Amino acid sequence: MNLVSQWVAFKTIVYREIHRFMRIWVQTLVPPAITIALYFLIFGQLIGSRIGEMGGFDYMQFVAPGLIMMAVIQNSYANVVSSFFGQKFARSIEELLITPLPHYLILLGWVLGGDARGLLVGAIVTFVSLWFYDLSVVNWTLSIFVVISTSVLFSLGGFLNALFAESFDDISIVPTFIMQPLIYLGGVFYSIQLLPTFWQTVSLANPILYMINAFRYSILGSSDLESLGFSINSALFMIVGFIILLTTICLWSLNKGRGIRS
Amino acid sequence: MLSSQSPSALAISGLKKTYREGFIALKGIDLNVEAGDFFALLGPNGAGKSTTIGVICSLVAKTAGSVSVFGHDIDHDFAAAKRCIGVVPQEFNFNQFEKVLNIVVTQGGYYGLPRKEALVRAEKYLRLLDLWDKRNVVSRTLSGGMKRRLMIARALVHEPKLLILDEPTAGVDIELRRSMWDFLQQVNASGTTIILTTHYLEEAESLCRNIAIIDEGDIIANSSMKDLLGKLSQEVLVLDIVESLPPDFTLKGFDCNWVDAHCIEVSIDREQHVNSLFAALEAQQLQVKSLRNKANRLEEMFVSLLKNPSKQSDIDYPHHESAEASA
Ligand SMILES: Nc1ncnc2c1ncn2[C@@H]1O[C@H](COP(=O)(O)OP(=O)(O)O)[C@@H](O)[C@H]1O
Ligand SMILES: [Mg+2]
């Protein structure tokens, strides 16, 4: 397959992926916007005004970057896991597997689809948040890098989940029992400096904590990470490291036919 | 017709497949299909037909053996091999929520056809398959026969040199089946090699030039349709006679069975000529009004070849098909 054909095929996947979540926007774009608006209203506005400061900022300011990241993570993951597993389940994935398209482009196509939804929802949520406070960003480059790389990482995670999943149960177990707790305990709503030392140390084993705090740092100019002696770069390396790891596992599994060929 | 140098459309050798649970679906099959052929892979349910097709289009990982398509090995030259193949699977495998036209155009895109060109091709094949009026319909709402035709259009959008159809007419009524046969014959006439699997014997007999019979993961016969039919030692001809015949009627030199006053059944051996039958009838001054084969000979032979003849119940005989269609 020459490069032009590969490019066309790749565009076809990305276009189809975007078309899919746009067509069902009531299921894919509206709910996160509503959920996050409620979070802003309840935690930011109503309770937040009583909480006062968190990590040296207004609670609203503190919680906004966490909520945006939460939306990006959940939607990138959800898009890929449901789209890819859905195709596996309906066997329409075979339409792709019989073509000469190399596996890495199939993977990349789905990851870009997940990014498109993750980032679009992230943008919608950011836009909604402007109703509640004035956003100012300290380091645009860093914030864009963190948000995109996190979206890529969780799109890959969704792909891997779908690849190994054999039933619809399998695609809800990971988001519910692993990701949700890690996100909630990853410093979206609170600074881990509020925790006793033991639980701080436990929290530091949570990769999502680094992503949320790196993003918070890029927006506010400070986060738990530097206060606890970690550099922002270490968080970035970790994200990139996970991306490389998951990409390798995905490609290896695809080439082995794991989850897609009998 | 074709030079012997041109590579086979499909060359399979020593192909084995053991599924993960340990079930051996293919026991080491060899198969060769010449370019331009119309080839039938015939076998009862569970024989390994779909598994073979799955391996050819790389949806099933083989355990051993090699497969090449127009000279391209599916392992070492997979892109070129896959480019040559169009496949119509046994089960519906398109997105049921997608519109008909989008399904075909998207498949074209997966093969690298720019959208404009994919649209032109999609229109061409959807029109040929009588689906153009349905192009904006969500595929889920199509009838079974339409869904099958949609998959044929989808398989042709990149204009493959080898079209493989896995039981394309299963569950399709007789009328539609015949129009699908006509269509496939046109596709074959235009130079596309066709392989189809079926357990409708009539289908193989009326469409295909060459045939392989597969049973329990082994190829148990592989030859031209003509040779295979010729292997039957006897066939029974049913003759309608103008004159009235007595019940004790006999025909010299032939095994003859009186059915009624105007009808007899005559068995003839492979060595005997039909001419000699007519000569014998003429000697008695009898005129033949019409003549036909008694049974589907392929069907008889098929049953005789199967390892486990009780499996013949898996095979759909033509009279069952008619019953099904008129039901
Ligand atoms: N994914 C699978 N896992 C295990 N066994 C399978 C699988 N697919 C098919 N088989 C078995 O392999 C045999 C051949 O199946 P198949 O190739 O579908 O036969 P056919 O298409 O000739 O009806 C059957 O016994 C079937 O049960
Ligand atoms: Mg089958």
Coordinates of C-alpha atoms and ligand atoms in Angstrom, one line a residue:
Chain A
M1 CA 0.0 0.0 0.0
N2 CA 1.6 3.2 -1.0
L3 CA 1.8 6.3 1.2
V4 CA -1.0 8.1 -0.5
S5 CA -3.4 5.2 -0.1
Q6 CA -2.3 4.8 3.5
W7 CA -3.0 8.5 4.1
V8 CA -6.5 8.1 2.6
A9 CA -7.2 5.0 4.6
F10 CA -6.0 6.7 7.8
K11 CA -8.1 9.8 7.1
T12 CA -11.1 7.5 6.6
I13 CA -10.7 6.0 10.0
V14 CA -10.3 9.4 11.8
Y15 CA -13.2 10.9 9.8
R16 CA -15.4 7.9 10.7
E17 CA -14.5 8.1 14.4
I18 CA -15.3 11.8 14.6
H19 CA -18.5 11.3 12.6
R20 CA -19.5 8.6 15.1
F21 CA -19.3 10.7 18.3
M22 CA -20.7 13.8 16.6
R23 CA -23.7 11.9 15.3
I24 CA -24.5 10.7 18.8
W25 CA -23.6 14.1 20.4
V26 CA -26.4 13.9 22.9
Q27 CA -24.7 10.8 24.4
T28 CA -21.1 12.0 23.9
L29 CA -20.8 15.7 24.2
V30 CA -23.8 17.0 26.3
P31 CA -23.5 14.7 29.4
P32 CA -19.9 15.7 30.3
A33 CA -20.8 19.4 29.8
I34 CA -23.8 19.0 32.2
T35 CA -21.9 17.0 34.7
I36 CA -19.0 19.4 34.9
A37 CA -21.3 22.4 35.0
L38 CA -22.9 20.8 38.1
Y39 CA -19.5 20.2 39.6
F40 CA -18.7 23.8 39.1
L41 CA -21.9 24.9 40.5
I42 CA -21.8 22.7 43.6
F43 CA -18.1 22.4 44.4
G44 CA -17.0 25.7 42.9
Q45 CA -19.8 28.0 43.7
L46 CA -21.9 26.7 46.6
I47 CA -19.5 24.6 48.7
G48 CA -16.4 26.2 47.3
S49 CA -17.2 29.6 48.8
R50 CA -17.2 28.0 52.2
I51 CA -14.0 26.0 51.6
G52 CA -12.1 29.1 51.0
E53 CA -8.5 28.5 49.8
M54 CA -7.1 25.3 48.5
G55 CA -3.4 25.0 47.6
G56 CA -3.1 28.8 47.9
F57 CA -5.9 29.6 45.4
D58 CA -9.7 30.2 45.4
Y59 CA -11.3 26.8 45.5
M60 CA -13.0 27.5 42.1
Q61 CA -9.6 28.3 40.6
F62 CA -8.1 25.2 42.2
V63 CA -10.8 22.7 41.1
A64 CA -11.2 24.0 37.5
P65 CA -8.1 22.4 36.0
G66 CA -8.8 19.1 37.7
L67 CA -12.3 19.0 36.3
I68 CA -11.1 19.8 32.8
M69 CA -8.5 17.1 33.0
M70 CA -11.1 14.7 34.4
A71 CA -13.3 15.4 31.4
V72 CA -10.4 14.9 28.9
I73 CA -9.4 11.6 30.5
Q74 CA -12.8 10.1 30.7
N75 CA -13.9 11.1 27.2
S76 CA -10.7 10.1 25.4
Y77 CA -10.9 6.7 27.1
A78 CA -14.7 6.2 26.7
N79 CA -14.6 7.1 23.0
V80 CA -12.0 4.6 22.0
V81 CA -13.1 1.8 24.3
S82 CA -16.7 1.9 23.1
S83 CA -16.0 2.6 19.5
F84 CA -13.4 -0.2 19.1
F85 CA -15.2 -2.7 21.2
G86 CA -18.4 -1.9 19.4
Q87 CA -16.7 -2.7 16.1
K88 CA -15.3 -5.9 17.5
F89 CA -18.7 -6.9 18.8
A90 CA -20.5 -6.2 15.5
R91 CA -17.5 -7.7 13.7
S92 CA -17.3 -4.6 11.5
I93 CA -13.7 -4.4 12.6
E94 CA -13.2 -7.1 9.9
E95 CA -13.8 -4.4 7.3
L96 CA -10.4 -2.9 8.4
L97 CA -8.6 -6.1 9.2
I98 CA -8.9 -7.5 5.6
T99 CA -7.4 -4.4 4.1
P100 CA -3.6 -3.9 3.6
L101 CA -3.6 -1.1 6.2
P102 CA -0.7 -1.5 8.7
H103 CA -1.7 -2.0 12.3
Y104 CA 0.0 1.2 13.6
L105 CA -2.2 3.3 11.4
I106 CA -5.3 1.5 12.7
L107 CA -4.2 2.3 16.2
L108 CA -3.3 5.8 15.4
G109 CA -6.7 6.4 13.7
W110 CA -8.5 5.4 16.9
V111 CA -6.2 7.3 19.1
L112 CA -6.8 10.5 17.1
G113 CA -10.5 9.9 17.3
G114 CA -10.3 9.6 21.1
D115 CA -8.2 12.8 21.2
A116 CA -10.7 14.6 19.0
R117 CA -13.5 13.8 21.5
G118 CA -11.4 14.3 24.6
L119 CA -10.1 17.6 23.5
L120 CA -13.5 18.8 22.2
V121 CA -15.1 17.9 25.5
G122 CA -12.2 19.5 27.3
A123 CA -12.8 22.7 25.3
I124 CA -16.6 22.6 26.0
V125 CA -15.9 22.1 29.8
T126 CA -13.4 25.0 29.8
F127 CA -15.9 27.1 28.0
V128 CA -18.6 26.2 30.6
S129 CA -16.2 27.0 33.4
L130 CA -15.9 30.6 32.1
W131 CA -19.4 31.2 33.4
F132 CA -18.1 30.7 36.9
Y133 CA -14.7 32.3 37.0
D134 CA -12.1 34.1 35.0
L135 CA -9.6 31.8 33.5
S136 CA -6.0 32.9 33.1
V137 CA -3.3 30.5 31.9
V138 CA 0.3 30.9 33.1
N139 CA 1.9 28.6 30.6
W140 CA -0.1 27.9 27.4
T141 CA 2.5 25.6 25.8
L142 CA 2.7 23.4 28.8
S143 CA -1.0 23.2 29.3
I144 CA -1.6 22.2 25.7
F145 CA 1.2 19.6 25.8
V146 CA -0.2 18.1 29.0
V147 CA -3.7 18.0 27.9
I148 CA -2.9 16.4 24.5
S149 CA -0.4 13.9 25.8
T150 CA -2.8 12.8 28.6
S151 CA -5.6 12.5 26.0
V152 CA -3.3 10.3 23.8
L153 CA -2.4 8.2 26.8
F154 CA -6.0 7.5 27.8
S155 CA -7.1 6.9 24.2
L156 CA -4.4 4.2 24.1
G157 CA -5.7 2.8 27.4
G158 CA -9.2 2.6 26.0
F159 CA -7.9 0.8 22.9
L160 CA -6.0 -1.7 25.0
N161 CA -9.1 -2.3 27.2
A162 CA -11.2 -2.9 24.1
L163 CA -8.6 -5.2 22.5
F164 CA -8.7 -7.5 25.5
A165 CA -12.4 -7.1 26.3
E166 CA -14.7 -10.0 25.5
S167 CA -17.9 -8.6 26.8
F168 CA -19.5 -5.3 27.6
D169 CA -18.8 -5.9 31.3
D170 CA -15.1 -6.0 30.5
I171 CA -15.3 -2.4 29.1
S172 CA -17.0 -1.0 32.1
I173 CA -14.8 -2.7 34.8
V174 CA -11.7 -0.7 34.2
P175 CA -13.3 2.8 34.0
T176 CA -15.5 2.1 37.0
F177 CA -13.2 0.2 39.3
I178 CA -9.8 1.6 38.4
M179 CA -9.9 4.9 36.6
Q180 CA -12.7 6.5 38.5
P181 CA -11.1 6.0 41.9
L182 CA -7.7 7.1 40.6
I183 CA -9.1 10.2 39.1
Y184 CA -11.1 11.2 42.3
L185 CA -8.1 10.4 44.5
G186 CA -5.7 12.0 42.1
G187 CA -6.1 15.5 43.4
V188 CA -9.0 16.8 41.3
F189 CA -10.9 18.1 44.3
Y190 CA -8.2 18.5 46.9
S191 CA -4.6 19.2 47.5
I192 CA -2.9 16.0 48.8
Q193 CA -1.0 18.2 51.2
L194 CA -4.2 18.0 53.3
L195 CA -3.6 14.3 53.7
P196 CA -1.6 12.6 56.5
T197 CA 1.9 11.7 55.3
F198 CA 1.1 8.0 54.9
W199 CA -1.8 8.8 52.5
Q200 CA 0.3 11.4 50.7
T201 CA 2.9 8.7 50.0
V202 CA 0.2 6.3 48.8
S203 CA -1.3 9.1 46.6
L204 CA 2.1 9.6 44.9
A205 CA 1.8 6.1 43.4
N206 CA -1.2 7.3 41.4
P207 CA 0.0 8.3 37.9
I208 CA -3.1 10.4 37.3
L209 CA -2.1 12.7 40.2
Y210 CA 0.9 13.8 38.2
M211 CA -1.1 14.5 35.1
I212 CA -3.7 16.6 37.0
N213 CA -1.1 18.5 38.9
A214 CA 1.1 19.1 35.8
F215 CA -2.0 20.6 34.2
R216 CA -2.9 22.6 37.3
Y217 CA 0.7 23.9 37.4
S218 CA 0.5 25.0 33.7
I219 CA -2.7 27.0 34.5
L220 CA -2.0 28.4 38.0
G221 CA 1.8 28.4 38.1
S222 CA 1.9 26.1 41.2
S223 CA 0.7 22.7 42.3
D224 CA 1.3 19.9 44.8
L225 CA 4.1 18.5 42.7
E226 CA 6.8 21.2 43.4
S227 CA 5.6 21.6 46.9
L228 CA 6.3 17.9 47.4
G229 CA 9.7 18.1 45.7
F230 CA 8.8 16.7 42.2
S231 CA 9.6 18.6 39.1
I232 CA 7.0 19.1 36.4
N233 CA 9.4 17.5 34.0
S234 CA 9.2 14.2 35.9
A235 CA 5.5 14.3 35.3
L236 CA 5.9 14.9 31.6
F237 CA 8.5 12.1 31.3
M238 CA 6.1 9.8 33.1
I239 CA 3.2 10.6 30.7
V240 CA 5.5 10.1 27.7
G241 CA 6.9 6.9 29.2
F242 CA 3.3 5.5 29.7
I243 CA 2.5 6.5 26.1
I244 CA 5.5 4.5 24.8
L245 CA 4.6 1.6 27.0
L246 CA 1.0 1.4 26.0
T247 CA 1.7 1.9 22.3
T248 CA 4.2 -1.0 22.4
I249 CA 1.7 -3.3 24.1
C250 CA -1.1 -2.3 21.7
L251 CA 1.0 -2.9 18.6
W252 CA 2.5 -6.1 19.9
S253 CA -1.0 -7.4 20.7
L254 CA -2.4 -6.3 17.3
N255 CA 0.5 -8.0 15.5
K256 CA -0.1 -11.1 17.6
G257 CA -3.7 -10.9 16.6
R258 CA -4.7 -10.8 20.3
G259 CA -8.4 -9.9 20.6
I260 CA -8.9 -9.4 16.9
R261 CA -8.1 -12.7 15.1
S262 CA -9.2 -16.2 16.1
Chain B
M1 CA -6.5 -20.2 -22.2
L2 CA -4.3 -18.8 -19.5
S3 CA -0.6 -19.3 -19.8
S4 CA 0.8 -21.7 -17.2
Q5 CA 3.2 -19.1 -16.0
S6 CA 0.6 -16.8 -14.6
P7 CA 0.4 -17.4 -10.9
S8 CA -2.7 -19.1 -9.4
A9 CA -5.4 -16.9 -8.0
L10 CA -5.1 -18.9 -4.9
A11 CA -2.5 -21.5 -3.8
I12 CA -2.9 -23.2 -0.4
S13 CA -0.5 -25.8 0.8
G14 CA -0.4 -27.8 4.0
L15 CA -2.8 -25.5 5.7
K16 CA -3.7 -26.4 9.2
K17 CA -5.8 -24.6 11.8
T18 CA -6.1 -25.6 15.4
Y19 CA -8.4 -23.2 17.3
R20 CA -7.4 -22.0 20.8
E21 CA -9.5 -24.5 22.6
G22 CA -7.6 -27.2 20.7
F23 CA -10.2 -28.0 18.1
I24 CA -8.6 -29.0 14.8
A25 CA -10.6 -27.3 12.0
L26 CA -8.2 -27.8 9.1
K27 CA -6.0 -30.9 8.9
G28 CA -3.5 -29.8 6.3
I29 CA -5.3 -28.9 3.1
D30 CA -3.9 -28.2 -0.4
L31 CA -5.9 -26.2 -2.8
N32 CA -5.2 -24.5 -6.1
V33 CA -7.5 -22.1 -7.9
E34 CA -6.5 -20.8 -11.4
A35 CA -6.8 -17.2 -12.3
G36 CA -10.2 -16.6 -14.0
D37 CA -11.8 -19.7 -12.5
F38 CA -15.2 -19.9 -10.9
F39 CA -14.5 -22.3 -8.1
A40 CA -16.8 -24.0 -5.5
L41 CA -15.7 -25.1 -2.1
L42 CA -18.4 -27.4 -1.1
G43 CA -19.0 -29.1 2.3
P44 CA -21.4 -29.7 5.1
N45 CA -21.7 -27.3 8.1
G46 CA -18.6 -27.3 10.2
A47 CA -16.4 -28.7 7.5
G48 CA -13.9 -25.8 7.7
K49 CA -15.0 -23.6 4.8
S50 CA -15.3 -20.4 6.7
T51 CA -12.1 -21.2 8.5
T52 CA -10.3 -21.6 5.2
I53 CA -11.6 -18.2 4.0
G54 CA -10.8 -16.6 7.4
V55 CA -7.2 -17.7 6.9
I56 CA -7.0 -16.4 3.3
C57 CA -8.2 -12.9 4.3
S58 CA -6.2 -13.0 7.6
L59 CA -9.1 -12.9 10.0
V60 CA -8.0 -16.3 11.3
A61 CA -4.4 -17.0 12.3
K62 CA -3.2 -20.2 10.7
T63 CA -1.4 -22.9 12.6
A64 CA 0.8 -24.2 9.7
G65 CA 1.0 -24.1 6.0
S66 CA 1.2 -21.4 3.4
V67 CA -1.3 -19.3 1.4
S68 CA -0.6 -17.1 -1.6
V69 CA -2.9 -15.0 -3.6
F70 CA -1.9 -14.2 -7.2
G71 CA 1.7 -15.2 -6.2
H72 CA 1.7 -12.9 -3.1
D73 CA 2.3 -14.8 0.1
I74 CA -0.2 -13.7 2.8
D75 CA 2.6 -13.5 5.4
H76 CA 5.5 -12.0 3.5
D77 CA 3.7 -9.9 1.0
F78 CA 0.5 -9.3 2.9
A79 CA -0.3 -5.8 1.5
A80 CA -0.2 -7.0 -2.1
A81 CA -2.1 -10.2 -1.2
K82 CA -4.8 -8.4 0.6
R83 CA -5.2 -5.8 -2.1
C84 CA -6.2 -8.7 -4.5
I85 CA -9.0 -10.1 -2.3
G86 CA -12.6 -9.1 -1.9
V87 CA -14.6 -11.0 0.6
V88 CA -18.3 -11.5 1.3
P89 CA -18.5 -13.1 4.8
Q90 CA -21.0 -15.6 5.9
E91 CA -22.3 -13.4 8.8
F92 CA -23.3 -9.8 8.4
N93 CA -20.4 -7.7 9.6
F94 CA -21.2 -4.2 8.7
N95 CA -22.2 -1.4 11.0
Q96 CA -26.0 -1.9 11.3
F97 CA -26.5 1.8 12.2
E98 CA -24.6 3.1 9.2
K99 CA -26.2 4.1 5.9
V100 CA -25.7 1.9 2.9
L101 CA -23.7 4.3 0.8
N102 CA -21.4 5.2 3.7
I103 CA -20.6 1.6 4.3
V104 CA -19.4 1.1 0.8
V105 CA -17.6 4.4 0.5
T106 CA -15.9 3.9 3.8
Q107 CA -14.7 0.4 2.8
G108 CA -13.3 2.1 -0.3
G109 CA -11.5 4.5 1.9
Y110 CA -9.9 1.7 3.9
Y111 CA -8.4 0.4 0.7
G112 CA -7.1 3.9 0.0
L113 CA -9.6 5.0 -2.6
P114 CA -10.0 8.8 -2.5
R115 CA -13.5 9.8 -1.5
K116 CA -14.5 11.0 -5.0
E117 CA -13.5 7.8 -6.6
A118 CA -15.0 5.7 -3.9
L119 CA -18.3 7.5 -4.4
V120 CA -18.2 6.7 -8.2
R121 CA -17.4 3.1 -7.5
A122 CA -20.0 2.8 -4.8
E123 CA -22.7 4.2 -7.1
K124 CA -21.6 1.7 -9.8
Y125 CA -21.9 -1.4 -7.7
L126 CA -24.9 -0.3 -5.7
R127 CA -26.7 0.2 -9.0
L128 CA -25.6 -3.1 -10.3
L129 CA -26.8 -4.8 -7.2
D130 CA -30.1 -2.9 -7.2
L131 CA -29.4 -1.0 -4.0
W132 CA -28.9 2.5 -5.2
D133 CA -32.5 3.5 -4.2
K134 CA -31.6 2.3 -0.7
R135 CA -28.3 4.2 -0.5
N136 CA -29.5 6.6 2.3
V137 CA -31.2 3.9 4.3
V138 CA -29.8 2.7 7.6
S139 CA -28.4 -0.8 6.8
R140 CA -30.2 -2.4 9.8
T141 CA -33.5 -1.9 8.0
L142 CA -32.6 -3.8 4.8
S143 CA -34.0 -7.3 4.1
G144 CA -31.7 -10.3 4.4
G145 CA -31.1 -10.5 0.6
M146 CA -30.3 -6.8 0.4
K147 CA -27.8 -7.1 3.2
R148 CA -26.1 -9.9 1.4
R149 CA -26.0 -7.7 -1.8
L150 CA -24.7 -4.8 0.2
M151 CA -21.8 -7.0 1.3
I152 CA -21.1 -7.9 -2.3
A153 CA -21.0 -4.3 -3.3
R154 CA -18.7 -3.6 -0.4
A155 CA -16.4 -6.4 -1.5
L156 CA -16.2 -5.1 -5.0
V157 CA -15.5 -1.4 -4.3
H158 CA -11.7 -1.8 -4.6
E159 CA -12.2 -4.1 -7.7
P160 CA -10.4 -7.1 -6.4
K161 CA -9.0 -9.8 -8.7
L162 CA -10.3 -12.5 -6.4
L163 CA -13.8 -12.4 -5.0
I164 CA -14.5 -14.9 -2.2
L165 CA -18.1 -15.4 -1.1
D166 CA -18.9 -17.5 1.9
E167 CA -22.3 -19.0 1.4
P168 CA -23.6 -16.0 -0.4
T169 CA -27.1 -17.4 -1.0
A170 CA -27.8 -18.9 2.3
G171 CA -31.3 -17.8 3.4
V172 CA -31.8 -16.0 0.1
D173 CA -35.0 -17.0 -1.8
I174 CA -34.8 -18.8 -5.1
E175 CA -35.7 -15.8 -7.3
L176 CA -33.1 -13.6 -5.8
R177 CA -30.6 -16.5 -5.8
R178 CA -30.8 -16.8 -9.5
S179 CA -30.3 -13.1 -10.1
M180 CA -27.3 -13.2 -7.8
W181 CA -25.9 -16.1 -9.8
D182 CA -26.4 -14.1 -13.0
F183 CA -24.6 -11.2 -11.4
L184 CA -21.7 -13.4 -10.3
Q185 CA -21.4 -14.9 -13.7
Q186 CA -21.0 -11.4 -15.2
V187 CA -18.4 -10.6 -12.6
N188 CA -16.5 -13.7 -13.5
A189 CA -16.9 -13.1 -17.2
S190 CA -15.2 -9.7 -16.8
G191 CA -12.1 -11.5 -15.5
T192 CA -12.6 -11.7 -11.7
T193 CA -11.7 -15.1 -10.2
I194 CA -14.5 -16.2 -7.9
I195 CA -14.5 -18.7 -5.1
L196 CA -17.7 -19.5 -3.4
T197 CA -18.5 -21.8 -0.6
T198 CA -21.9 -23.4 -0.5
H199 CA -23.8 -26.3 0.8
Y200 CA -26.4 -25.9 -2.0
L201 CA -25.2 -28.5 -4.5
E202 CA -27.3 -27.0 -7.3
E203 CA -25.4 -23.8 -6.9
A204 CA -22.0 -25.3 -7.3
E205 CA -23.2 -27.4 -10.2
S206 CA -24.7 -24.6 -12.2
L207 CA -22.1 -21.9 -11.5
C208 CA -18.7 -23.4 -11.1
R209 CA -16.1 -25.0 -13.4
N210 CA -14.0 -26.5 -10.7
I211 CA -14.8 -27.8 -7.3
A212 CA -13.3 -29.0 -4.1
I213 CA -15.2 -30.9 -1.5
I214 CA -14.1 -30.4 2.1
D215 CA -15.2 -32.5 5.0
E216 CA -14.0 -32.5 8.6
G217 CA -11.0 -30.3 7.7
D218 CA -9.8 -32.4 4.8
I219 CA -10.2 -31.9 1.1
I220 CA -11.8 -35.2 -0.1
A221 CA -12.2 -34.4 -3.7
N222 CA -10.8 -31.7 -6.0
S223 CA -11.3 -31.6 -9.8
S224 CA -13.2 -30.1 -12.5
M225 CA -17.0 -30.2 -12.1
K226 CA -17.2 -32.3 -15.3
D227 CA -14.7 -34.9 -14.1
L228 CA -16.2 -35.1 -10.7
L229 CA -19.6 -35.8 -12.3
G230 CA -18.1 -38.3 -14.7
K231 CA -16.9 -40.3 -11.7
L232 CA -20.3 -41.4 -11.1
S233 CA -20.6 -44.8 -12.7
Q234 CA -24.3 -44.7 -13.5
E235 CA -26.9 -42.2 -14.1
V236 CA -30.6 -42.6 -14.3
L237 CA -32.5 -40.9 -17.1
V238 CA -36.2 -40.4 -17.0
L239 CA -37.8 -40.6 -20.4
D240 CA -41.3 -39.5 -21.4
I241 CA -42.5 -41.7 -24.3
V242 CA -45.2 -40.7 -26.8
E243 CA -46.4 -44.3 -27.2
S244 CA -48.1 -46.3 -24.5
L245 CA -45.9 -48.9 -22.8
P246 CA -47.0 -52.1 -21.1
P247 CA -45.8 -52.7 -17.4
D248 CA -43.6 -55.6 -18.5
F249 CA -41.8 -53.3 -21.0
T250 CA -38.1 -54.0 -21.4
L251 CA -35.3 -52.4 -23.5
K252 CA -32.6 -54.7 -24.8
G253 CA -29.2 -54.0 -23.4
F254 CA -30.5 -51.5 -20.7
D255 CA -31.6 -51.7 -17.1
C256 CA -35.1 -50.2 -17.5
N257 CA -37.8 -49.5 -15.0
W258 CA -41.4 -48.9 -16.0
V259 CA -42.9 -45.9 -14.1
D260 CA -46.2 -45.5 -16.0
A261 CA -47.6 -46.0 -19.4
H262 CA -45.7 -43.0 -20.8
C263 CA -42.6 -42.9 -18.6
I264 CA -39.6 -45.1 -18.0
E265 CA -36.4 -44.8 -16.1
V266 CA -33.2 -46.1 -17.7
S267 CA -29.9 -46.5 -16.0
I268 CA -26.9 -46.1 -18.3
D269 CA -23.2 -46.8 -17.5
R270 CA -20.4 -44.4 -18.1
E271 CA -19.3 -46.6 -21.0
Q272 CA -22.6 -46.6 -22.7
H273 CA -23.6 -43.8 -25.0
V274 CA -27.0 -42.1 -24.9
N275 CA -27.0 -42.6 -28.7
S276 CA -27.2 -46.4 -28.2
L277 CA -30.2 -45.8 -25.9
F278 CA -31.9 -43.9 -28.6
A279 CA -31.0 -46.5 -31.2
A280 CA -32.6 -49.2 -28.9
L281 CA -35.8 -47.1 -28.6
E282 CA -35.9 -46.4 -32.3
A283 CA -35.7 -50.2 -33.0
Q284 CA -38.9 -50.5 -31.0
Q285 CA -40.3 -47.5 -32.9
L286 CA -40.7 -45.5 -29.7
Q287 CA -40.5 -41.7 -29.7
V288 CA -39.0 -39.8 -26.8
K289 CA -41.0 -36.7 -25.8
S290 CA -38.6 -35.5 -23.2
L291 CA -35.6 -36.6 -21.1
R292 CA -34.1 -35.6 -17.8
N293 CA -31.7 -36.7 -15.1
K294 CA -33.4 -38.5 -12.2
A295 CA -31.5 -37.2 -9.3
N296 CA -28.9 -34.5 -8.6
R297 CA -25.9 -36.7 -9.3
L298 CA -23.6 -34.4 -7.4
E299 CA -25.7 -34.8 -4.4
E300 CA -25.5 -38.6 -4.6
M301 CA -21.8 -38.5 -5.0
F302 CA -21.4 -36.0 -2.2
V303 CA -23.1 -38.3 0.1
S304 CA -21.0 -41.2 -1.0
L305 CA -17.8 -39.2 -0.4
L306 CA -18.6 -38.0 3.1
K307 CA -16.8 -39.8 5.9
N308 CA -19.9 -39.7 7.9
P309 CA -22.9 -40.1 5.6
S310 CA -25.4 -39.2 8.4
K311 CA -24.2 -35.7 7.8
Q312 CA -26.2 -35.6 4.6
S313 CA -28.9 -34.2 6.7
D314 CA -26.8 -31.0 6.9
I315 CA -27.0 -30.6 3.2
D316 CA -29.8 -28.7 1.6
Y317 CA -31.3 -30.6 -1.2
P318 CA -33.0 -28.7 -4.1
H319 CA -36.4 -30.0 -3.1
H320 CA -35.9 -28.7 0.4
E321 CA -35.0 -25.3 -1.0
S322 CA -38.2 -25.2 -3.0
A323 CA -40.2 -26.2 0.0
E324 CA -38.5 -23.4 2.0
A325 CA -39.1 -20.8 -0.7
S326 CA -42.8 -21.7 -1.1
A327 CA -43.4 -21.8 2.6
Ligands
LIG1 N1 -13.5 -19.3 16.6 C1 -13.6 -20.6 16.7 N2 -13.2 -21.3 17.8 C2 -13.3 -22.6 18.0 N3 -13.8 -23.4 17.0 C3 -14.2 -22.8 15.9 C4 -14.1 -21.4 15.7 N4 -14.7 -21.1 14.5 C5 -15.0 -22.3 14.0 N5 -14.8 -23.3 14.8 C6 -15.0 -24.8 14.6 O1 -14.3 -25.2 13.4 C7 -15.1 -26.0 12.6 C8 -15.2 -25.5 11.2 O2 -16.0 -24.3 11.2 P1 -16.2 -23.5 9.9 O3 -14.9 -23.2 9.2 O4 -17.0 -22.3 10.3 O5 -17.1 -24.5 9.1 P2 -18.0 -24.2 7.8 O6 -17.8 -22.8 7.4 O7 -17.6 -25.2 6.8 O8 -19.4 -24.5 8.2 C9 -16.4 -26.2 13.3 O9 -16.5 -27.4 14.0 C10 -16.5 -25.0 14.2 O10 -17.3 -25.3 15.3
MG2 MG -19.2 -21.3 7.3

